[in-house]
Amino acid sequence: MKTKNLNLHFGPASFYADALWIAIPVMAQALIQTMVSLIDNFMVSGLGDVKMSGVNITGQIIFCFMVFLNTICIAGGIYMTQFSGAKDKKGMQQAFCFKIMMGIIAIALYKFVCLGIPRQVLGLMVKGNVQADQILDQGESYIRLIGWAGIPMMISTVIASSFREIGQVKAPLVISIIATLVNTFFNWVLIYGNMGFARLEVRGAAIATIIARLVEMVTFIVYVLVKKPDFAIGILDLFKVNFKLMAEILRKGGMVLFSEMLWAFCETVTTALYNGRGGADVVSGMSASFAIANLFFVAFGGITTATSVILGQTLGQGRLEEARQKKSWLLNGAIVFGCIMALLGMLTLLLVPVVFSNLSYDSRHICSMMVFAMALYMPAWVYVNAQFAVSRAGGDTAMGMCVDGITNIFMVLPGIFFMAYCTSAGPVFMYVMIKTVDFVKIAIAAVWLKKEKWLKNLAVENTQAVV
């Protein structure tokens, strides 16, 4: 009886092997991209707390941009995956067109912030910080250059996500390795002025990133031209979009956009309030902790992609009962996976004194405490990401909008402002307390998923729109 009950909650080993076959390359790609960031942080940390803080406050702008891009890819990916399961080439191309068109809008906003009003926006990130002016001087120098990396970042993200959504996860991994090697080399050359080049410091880090992103974009484009995947389009195809389908994707995507951008906004506000609890040591320490934590945050992309691909293709093939069973297997597996990632997260504490030895003691102490706290939250975070992936696999984007809307607007924002202005709590304590809200998210999402609004075959529902 126990074995039978266990089989209801956990799938066979072959099922999880298939899930890992999808997840591991995605996680490896994210890990490589994270290593780029960690290498940047390691090299820039040698310039001191202030210069590292300047680079890292710009990271919040890039973070919001990437959330916007990834949201666009999630919206288009809901349909890309199901059309892939239904072997509908035209539908896949329409989903790809949606990503490109929305990506152009994202680029316009990113350029405006980076090149038009960088100091004004960055100033919000260090409001109340005792070394704000010095940090802003470094941040402005960096962001005016990194703004030029937006277009290659968009194109690479759209192509890479599309390959993952049709189950081809190895190519993005290999291309990311190439980009990482390029970025690391030019960081070494340009930040410190090796091989006869001028010592450019913060500006050198930005130029190295631009070069790496350009190499990544060109490699992706060449790969698409050679392999000709089903989602591949020509320039003229952008003018042949099916507006009925685009409107449907945008309708569902709008809910994802609201959910993700509200989350990004709250993360940005909370980060700004953390940064106001001291000087450059707080900014650099908090930023350094996320550079380390991103090594185990790769679990989120892995569980999300595996869940989306497995459920999306099963739903697209019309096997709804099978999808219901796989949903339980994936969610329960996410708990185990999250616990494993929590243990790995604890091990990354060993990296703090090695990677950030050039930072002040206070910065390293803040970094260590934050990494420990984030590792403890990993099981909950992996699980809630899996819940969101389940709902979006079947086009139920309303769940994320409602869950994030309720918790962020009515709990996170009031809570963080209360702690910032009514208590003397330090940044780490503030972070730990505000993240308890994620357990409320899990509870609401669990109730919502029981309604099974996600259990739909979108490929069949939208066949007429594509034809």
Coordinates of C-alpha atoms in Angstrom, one line a residue:
M1 CA 0.0 0.0 0.0
K2 CA 2.8 2.4 0.9
T3 CA 4.5 1.7 -2.5
K4 CA 1.3 2.4 -4.3
N5 CA 0.7 5.7 -2.5
L6 CA 4.3 6.7 -3.2
N7 CA 3.8 6.0 -6.9
L8 CA 0.8 8.4 -6.9
H9 CA 3.0 11.2 -5.6
F10 CA 6.4 10.4 -7.2
G11 CA 7.0 9.3 -10.8
P12 CA 9.3 6.5 -11.9
A13 CA 13.0 7.1 -12.1
S14 CA 12.8 7.3 -15.9
F15 CA 10.4 10.3 -15.6
Y16 CA 12.8 12.2 -13.5
A17 CA 15.7 11.2 -15.7
D18 CA 13.8 12.8 -18.6
A19 CA 13.1 15.9 -16.6
L20 CA 16.8 16.2 -15.6
W21 CA 17.8 15.7 -19.3
I22 CA 15.9 18.9 -20.0
A23 CA 16.8 20.7 -16.8
I24 CA 20.5 20.1 -16.4
P25 CA 21.6 21.7 -19.7
V26 CA 19.4 24.7 -18.9
M27 CA 20.9 24.9 -15.4
A28 CA 24.4 24.5 -16.8
Q29 CA 23.8 27.4 -19.2
A30 CA 22.5 29.5 -16.4
L31 CA 25.5 28.5 -14.3
I32 CA 27.9 29.5 -17.0
Q33 CA 26.1 32.9 -17.3
T34 CA 26.3 33.2 -13.5
M35 CA 30.0 32.5 -13.6
V36 CA 30.3 35.4 -16.0
S37 CA 28.7 37.7 -13.4
L38 CA 30.7 36.1 -10.6
I39 CA 34.0 36.6 -12.5
D40 CA 32.9 40.2 -13.2
N41 CA 32.3 40.7 -9.5
F42 CA 35.6 39.0 -8.6
M43 CA 37.6 41.2 -10.9
V44 CA 35.7 44.4 -10.1
S45 CA 35.9 43.7 -6.3
G46 CA 39.7 44.2 -6.6
L47 CA 38.9 47.9 -7.3
G48 CA 37.3 48.3 -3.9
D49 CA 33.8 48.6 -2.3
V50 CA 32.8 51.9 -4.0
K51 CA 33.6 50.8 -7.6
M52 CA 32.1 47.4 -7.1
S53 CA 29.0 49.1 -5.6
G54 CA 28.8 51.3 -8.7
V55 CA 28.8 48.3 -11.1
N56 CA 26.3 46.4 -9.0
I57 CA 23.6 49.1 -8.7
T58 CA 23.5 49.0 -12.5
G59 CA 22.9 45.3 -12.2
Q60 CA 19.4 46.1 -10.9
I61 CA 18.6 47.9 -14.1
I62 CA 19.9 44.9 -16.1
F63 CA 17.9 42.6 -13.8
C64 CA 14.6 44.5 -14.6
F65 CA 15.4 44.4 -18.3
M66 CA 16.1 40.6 -18.2
V67 CA 12.9 40.0 -16.2
F68 CA 11.0 41.9 -18.9
L69 CA 12.8 39.8 -21.7
N70 CA 12.2 36.5 -19.9
T71 CA 8.6 37.4 -19.3
I72 CA 8.2 38.0 -23.0
C73 CA 9.8 34.6 -23.7
I74 CA 7.5 32.9 -21.1
A75 CA 4.4 34.4 -22.8
G76 CA 5.5 33.3 -26.2
G77 CA 6.9 30.1 -24.8
I78 CA 3.6 28.9 -23.5
Y79 CA 2.4 28.7 -27.1
M80 CA 5.8 27.7 -28.6
T81 CA 5.9 24.5 -26.4
Q82 CA 2.3 23.5 -27.1
F83 CA 2.6 24.1 -30.9
S84 CA 5.8 22.1 -30.8
G85 CA 3.9 19.2 -29.1
A86 CA 1.3 19.5 -31.8
K87 CA 3.9 19.7 -34.6
D88 CA 2.5 23.0 -35.8
K89 CA 5.3 24.9 -37.5
K90 CA 3.3 28.0 -38.4
G91 CA 2.2 28.3 -34.8
M92 CA 5.8 28.1 -33.6
Q93 CA 6.9 30.8 -36.0
Q94 CA 4.1 33.1 -34.8
A95 CA 5.2 32.6 -31.2
F96 CA 8.7 33.5 -32.2
C97 CA 7.5 36.6 -34.1
F98 CA 5.7 37.7 -30.9
K99 CA 8.9 37.4 -28.9
I100 CA 10.9 39.5 -31.4
M101 CA 8.3 42.2 -31.7
M102 CA 7.9 42.6 -27.9
G103 CA 11.7 42.4 -27.5
I104 CA 12.0 45.5 -29.6
I105 CA 9.8 47.4 -27.2
A106 CA 11.9 46.1 -24.3
I107 CA 15.1 47.4 -26.0
A108 CA 13.6 50.8 -26.5
L109 CA 12.8 51.1 -22.8
Y110 CA 16.2 49.8 -21.8
K111 CA 18.1 52.2 -24.0
F112 CA 16.1 55.1 -22.7
V113 CA 17.0 54.3 -19.1
C114 CA 20.7 53.5 -19.8
L115 CA 21.5 56.3 -22.2
G116 CA 18.8 58.9 -21.3
I117 CA 18.3 59.1 -17.6
P118 CA 20.9 56.8 -16.0
R119 CA 21.9 58.9 -13.0
Q120 CA 18.4 59.7 -12.0
V121 CA 17.4 56.0 -12.0
L122 CA 20.5 54.8 -10.3
G123 CA 20.1 57.4 -7.7
L124 CA 17.0 55.7 -6.5
M125 CA 19.1 52.6 -5.7
V126 CA 21.3 54.4 -3.2
K127 CA 18.9 56.9 -1.6
G128 CA 20.1 57.5 1.9
N129 CA 23.5 55.8 1.4
V130 CA 26.3 57.8 2.9
Q131 CA 28.6 57.3 -0.1
A132 CA 25.9 57.7 -2.8
D133 CA 27.7 60.3 -5.0
Q134 CA 30.9 58.3 -5.3
I135 CA 28.9 55.1 -6.1
L136 CA 26.8 57.0 -8.7
D137 CA 29.9 58.3 -10.5
Q138 CA 31.1 54.7 -11.1
G139 CA 27.6 53.4 -11.9
E140 CA 26.9 56.0 -14.5
S141 CA 30.2 55.4 -16.2
Y142 CA 29.3 51.7 -16.4
I143 CA 25.7 51.9 -17.5
R144 CA 26.2 54.3 -20.4
L145 CA 28.4 51.6 -22.0
I146 CA 26.4 48.5 -21.0
G147 CA 23.3 50.0 -22.6
W148 CA 24.8 49.1 -25.9
A149 CA 24.6 45.4 -25.0
G150 CA 20.8 45.4 -25.0
I151 CA 20.2 44.4 -28.6
P152 CA 22.5 41.3 -28.6
M153 CA 21.1 40.3 -25.2
M154 CA 17.5 40.4 -26.5
I155 CA 18.2 38.4 -29.7
S156 CA 20.3 35.8 -27.8
T157 CA 17.6 35.4 -25.1
V158 CA 14.8 35.0 -27.6
I159 CA 16.6 32.4 -29.7
A160 CA 18.0 30.5 -26.7
S161 CA 14.5 30.3 -25.0
S162 CA 12.9 29.1 -28.2
F163 CA 15.4 26.2 -28.5
R164 CA 14.8 25.2 -24.9
E165 CA 11.0 25.3 -25.4
I166 CA 11.2 22.7 -28.2
G167 CA 13.5 20.5 -26.1
Q168 CA 16.8 21.4 -27.8
V169 CA 18.8 22.5 -24.8
K170 CA 22.4 21.7 -25.7
A171 CA 23.1 24.4 -28.3
P172 CA 22.3 27.3 -25.9
L173 CA 24.7 25.7 -23.4
V174 CA 27.6 25.4 -25.8
I175 CA 27.1 29.0 -27.0
S176 CA 27.0 30.3 -23.5
I177 CA 30.3 28.6 -22.8
I178 CA 31.8 30.4 -25.8
A179 CA 30.4 33.8 -24.6
T180 CA 31.7 33.1 -21.0
L181 CA 35.3 32.5 -22.2
V182 CA 35.2 35.6 -24.3
N183 CA 33.9 37.7 -21.5
T184 CA 36.5 36.3 -19.0
F185 CA 39.4 37.0 -21.4
F186 CA 38.4 40.6 -22.1
N187 CA 37.7 41.3 -18.4
W188 CA 41.2 40.2 -17.6
V189 CA 42.6 42.3 -20.5
L190 CA 40.5 45.5 -20.1
I191 CA 39.8 45.9 -16.4
Y192 CA 43.4 45.8 -15.3
G193 CA 45.1 46.7 -18.5
N194 CA 46.9 43.4 -19.3
M195 CA 48.6 42.5 -22.7
G196 CA 49.4 46.1 -23.3
F197 CA 45.9 47.5 -23.2
A198 CA 44.9 50.5 -21.2
R199 CA 43.6 50.0 -17.6
L200 CA 39.9 50.8 -18.0
E201 CA 38.6 49.4 -14.7
V202 CA 34.8 49.7 -14.5
R203 CA 34.5 50.8 -18.2
G204 CA 36.6 47.8 -19.1
A205 CA 34.1 45.4 -17.5
A206 CA 31.3 47.0 -19.5
I207 CA 33.2 46.7 -22.8
A208 CA 34.1 43.1 -22.1
T209 CA 30.4 42.3 -21.6
I210 CA 29.5 44.0 -24.8
I211 CA 32.0 42.0 -26.8
A212 CA 30.9 38.8 -25.3
R213 CA 27.2 39.5 -26.0
L214 CA 28.0 40.3 -29.6
V215 CA 29.8 37.1 -30.0
E216 CA 26.9 35.2 -28.4
M217 CA 24.4 36.9 -30.7
V218 CA 26.3 36.2 -33.9
T219 CA 26.9 32.6 -32.9
F220 CA 23.1 32.1 -32.2
I221 CA 22.1 33.6 -35.5
V222 CA 24.6 31.5 -37.5
Y223 CA 23.4 28.4 -35.7
V224 CA 19.7 29.2 -36.6
L225 CA 20.7 29.7 -40.2
V226 CA 22.5 26.4 -40.3
K227 CA 20.0 24.2 -38.4
K228 CA 16.8 25.9 -39.6
P229 CA 14.6 25.0 -36.6
D230 CA 10.8 25.0 -37.1
F231 CA 10.5 28.3 -35.4
A232 CA 13.0 30.1 -37.7
I233 CA 11.6 33.0 -39.6
G234 CA 12.8 35.5 -42.3
I235 CA 12.7 39.2 -41.9
L236 CA 9.6 39.5 -44.0
D237 CA 7.8 37.1 -41.7
L238 CA 7.7 39.8 -39.1
F239 CA 5.2 41.6 -41.4
K240 CA 3.0 38.5 -41.8
V241 CA 1.9 38.1 -38.2
N242 CA -1.5 36.7 -37.3
F243 CA -2.9 39.5 -35.2
K244 CA -5.7 37.4 -33.7
L245 CA -3.1 34.9 -32.3
M246 CA -0.8 37.8 -31.3
A247 CA -3.6 39.4 -29.3
E248 CA -4.3 36.1 -27.6
I249 CA -0.6 35.6 -26.6
L250 CA -0.5 39.3 -25.5
R251 CA -3.6 38.8 -23.4
K252 CA -2.1 35.9 -21.5
G253 CA 1.3 37.4 -21.7
G254 CA 0.0 40.6 -20.2
M255 CA -0.8 38.8 -17.0
V256 CA 2.6 37.2 -16.9
L257 CA 4.1 40.7 -17.5
F258 CA 2.2 42.2 -14.6
S259 CA 3.2 39.3 -12.3
E260 CA 6.9 39.3 -13.2
M261 CA 7.4 43.1 -13.4
L262 CA 5.5 43.7 -10.1
W263 CA 7.9 41.1 -8.6
A264 CA 10.9 42.9 -10.2
F265 CA 9.6 46.3 -9.0
C266 CA 9.3 44.9 -5.4
E267 CA 12.8 43.4 -5.6
T268 CA 14.2 46.7 -6.8
V269 CA 12.4 48.7 -4.0
T270 CA 13.5 46.3 -1.3
T271 CA 17.1 46.3 -2.7
A272 CA 17.1 50.2 -2.6
L273 CA 15.9 50.1 1.0
Y274 CA 18.6 47.6 2.0
N275 CA 21.2 49.8 0.3
G276 CA 20.2 52.7 2.5
R277 CA 21.2 50.9 5.7
G278 CA 24.8 52.0 5.6
G279 CA 27.6 52.8 3.1
A280 CA 29.4 51.0 0.3
D281 CA 30.0 48.0 2.5
V282 CA 26.2 47.3 2.5
V283 CA 25.8 47.7 -1.2
S284 CA 28.8 45.6 -2.1
G285 CA 28.0 43.0 0.5
M286 CA 24.4 42.5 -0.6
S287 CA 25.4 42.5 -4.3
A288 CA 28.2 40.0 -3.6
S289 CA 25.8 37.7 -1.9
F290 CA 23.5 37.5 -4.9
A291 CA 26.5 36.9 -7.2
I292 CA 27.3 33.8 -5.1
A293 CA 23.6 32.8 -4.6
N294 CA 23.0 32.9 -8.4
L295 CA 25.2 29.7 -8.5
F296 CA 22.4 27.8 -6.9
F297 CA 19.5 29.9 -8.2
V298 CA 20.1 28.1 -11.5
A299 CA 17.6 25.6 -10.1
F300 CA 14.8 27.9 -10.9
G301 CA 15.4 27.9 -14.6
G302 CA 15.9 24.1 -14.6
I303 CA 12.6 23.3 -12.8
T304 CA 10.7 25.9 -14.8
T305 CA 11.9 24.7 -18.2
A306 CA 11.5 21.0 -17.4
T307 CA 8.0 21.6 -16.1
S308 CA 7.0 23.8 -19.0
V309 CA 8.3 21.5 -21.7
I310 CA 7.0 18.2 -20.1
L311 CA 3.5 19.5 -19.3
G312 CA 3.3 21.8 -22.4
Q313 CA 4.0 19.1 -24.9
T314 CA 1.8 16.6 -23.0
L315 CA -1.1 19.1 -23.1
G316 CA -0.4 20.0 -26.7
Q317 CA -0.8 16.4 -27.6
G318 CA -4.2 16.3 -25.9
R319 CA -3.2 13.9 -23.1
L320 CA -4.9 15.8 -20.2
E321 CA -5.1 12.9 -17.7
E322 CA -1.5 12.2 -18.1
A323 CA -0.6 15.8 -17.6
R324 CA -2.6 15.8 -14.4
Q325 CA -0.5 12.9 -13.1
K326 CA 2.8 14.5 -14.2
K327 CA 1.9 17.7 -12.5
S328 CA 1.9 15.9 -9.1
W329 CA 5.1 14.1 -9.9
L330 CA 6.9 17.4 -10.8
L331 CA 5.7 19.3 -7.8
N332 CA 6.7 16.6 -5.4
G333 CA 10.0 16.2 -7.1
A334 CA 10.6 19.9 -6.8
I335 CA 10.6 19.6 -3.0
V336 CA 13.3 17.0 -3.1
F337 CA 15.2 19.0 -5.7
G338 CA 15.0 22.2 -3.6
C339 CA 16.4 20.4 -0.5
I340 CA 19.4 19.2 -2.6
M341 CA 20.0 22.8 -3.9
A342 CA 19.8 24.1 -0.3
L343 CA 22.7 21.9 0.7
L344 CA 24.7 22.9 -2.4
G345 CA 23.9 26.5 -1.4
M346 CA 25.4 26.0 2.0
L347 CA 28.6 24.8 0.3
T348 CA 28.9 28.1 -1.7
L349 CA 29.7 29.9 1.6
L350 CA 33.2 28.6 1.2
L351 CA 33.6 30.8 -1.9
V352 CA 32.9 34.1 -0.1
P353 CA 36.4 34.6 1.5
V354 CA 38.1 33.4 -1.7
V355 CA 36.2 35.3 -4.4
F356 CA 35.7 38.5 -2.4
S357 CA 38.9 38.7 -0.4
N358 CA 39.4 42.3 -1.6
L359 CA 36.2 43.6 0.0
S360 CA 36.0 44.9 3.5
Y361 CA 35.3 42.6 6.4
D362 CA 31.9 44.1 6.9
S363 CA 31.0 43.5 3.2
R364 CA 32.1 39.8 3.4
H365 CA 30.1 39.3 6.7
I366 CA 26.9 40.7 5.1
C367 CA 27.5 38.5 2.1
S368 CA 28.0 35.3 4.1
M369 CA 24.8 35.9 6.2
M370 CA 22.8 36.6 3.1
V371 CA 24.0 33.4 1.3
F372 CA 23.2 31.3 4.3
A373 CA 19.7 32.8 4.5
M374 CA 19.0 32.3 0.8
A375 CA 20.1 28.7 0.9
L376 CA 17.6 28.0 3.6
Y377 CA 14.8 29.3 1.5
M378 CA 15.7 27.2 -1.6
P379 CA 13.1 24.3 -1.1
A380 CA 10.3 26.9 -0.9
W381 CA 11.5 28.9 -3.8
V382 CA 12.0 25.9 -6.1
Y383 CA 8.5 24.7 -5.2
V384 CA 6.8 28.0 -5.9
N385 CA 8.6 28.3 -9.2
A386 CA 7.3 24.8 -10.2
Q387 CA 3.8 25.9 -9.2
F388 CA 4.0 28.9 -11.5
A389 CA 5.4 26.8 -14.3
V390 CA 2.5 24.3 -14.0
S391 CA -0.1 27.1 -14.3
R392 CA 1.6 28.8 -17.2
A393 CA 2.2 25.5 -19.1
G394 CA -1.6 25.4 -19.7
G395 CA -2.0 29.1 -20.3
D396 CA -3.3 29.9 -16.8
T397 CA -1.4 33.2 -16.4
A398 CA -4.0 34.7 -14.1
M399 CA -2.7 32.7 -11.1
G400 CA 0.7 34.4 -11.2
M401 CA -0.9 37.8 -11.5
C402 CA -3.2 37.2 -8.6
V403 CA -0.7 35.6 -6.3
D404 CA 2.0 38.2 -6.9
G405 CA -0.5 41.0 -6.8
I406 CA -2.0 40.0 -3.4
T407 CA 1.3 39.2 -1.7
N408 CA 3.5 42.0 -3.1
I409 CA 1.1 44.9 -3.0
F410 CA -0.5 44.0 0.4
M411 CA 2.3 42.3 2.2
V412 CA 5.8 42.9 0.7
L413 CA 5.7 46.6 0.1
P414 CA 4.0 47.6 3.3
G415 CA 6.3 45.2 5.3
I416 CA 9.5 46.5 3.8
F417 CA 8.6 50.2 4.2
F418 CA 7.6 49.5 7.8
M419 CA 10.9 47.9 8.6
A420 CA 12.9 50.6 6.8
Y421 CA 11.3 53.6 8.5
C422 CA 10.0 52.2 11.8
T423 CA 12.8 49.9 12.9
S424 CA 16.6 49.9 13.0
A425 CA 16.8 46.4 11.5
G426 CA 19.8 45.6 9.4
P427 CA 19.6 44.6 5.7
V428 CA 19.9 40.8 6.3
F429 CA 17.2 40.7 8.9
M430 CA 14.9 42.7 6.7
Y431 CA 15.5 40.3 3.8
V432 CA 14.9 37.2 5.9
M433 CA 11.6 38.6 7.3
I434 CA 10.2 39.9 4.1
K435 CA 10.8 36.6 2.3
T436 CA 8.5 34.7 4.7
V437 CA 5.7 36.1 2.4
D438 CA 6.7 33.4 -0.1
F439 CA 5.1 30.8 2.1
V440 CA 1.8 32.7 1.6
K441 CA 2.4 32.6 -2.2
I442 CA 2.8 28.8 -2.0
A443 CA -0.5 28.4 -0.1
I444 CA -2.5 30.6 -2.5
A445 CA -1.0 28.9 -5.5
A446 CA -1.8 25.4 -4.1
V447 CA -5.5 26.3 -3.7
W448 CA -5.5 27.8 -7.2
L449 CA -4.0 24.8 -8.9
K450 CA -6.7 22.5 -7.5
K451 CA -9.2 24.3 -9.8
E452 CA -7.2 22.9 -12.8
K453 CA -7.6 26.0 -15.0
W454 CA -4.2 25.1 -16.4
L455 CA -5.4 21.8 -17.8
K456 CA -6.0 22.9 -21.4
N457 CA -4.8 22.1 -24.9
L458 CA -4.0 25.5 -26.3
A459 CA -2.7 24.1 -29.6
V460 CA -6.2 22.8 -30.5
E461 CA -7.9 25.9 -29.2
N462 CA -5.7 28.2 -31.4
T463 CA -5.5 26.0 -34.5
Q464 CA -8.0 28.2 -36.4
A465 CA -6.1 31.3 -35.5
V466 CA -2.9 30.1 -37.1
V467 CA -4.4 28.6 -40.3

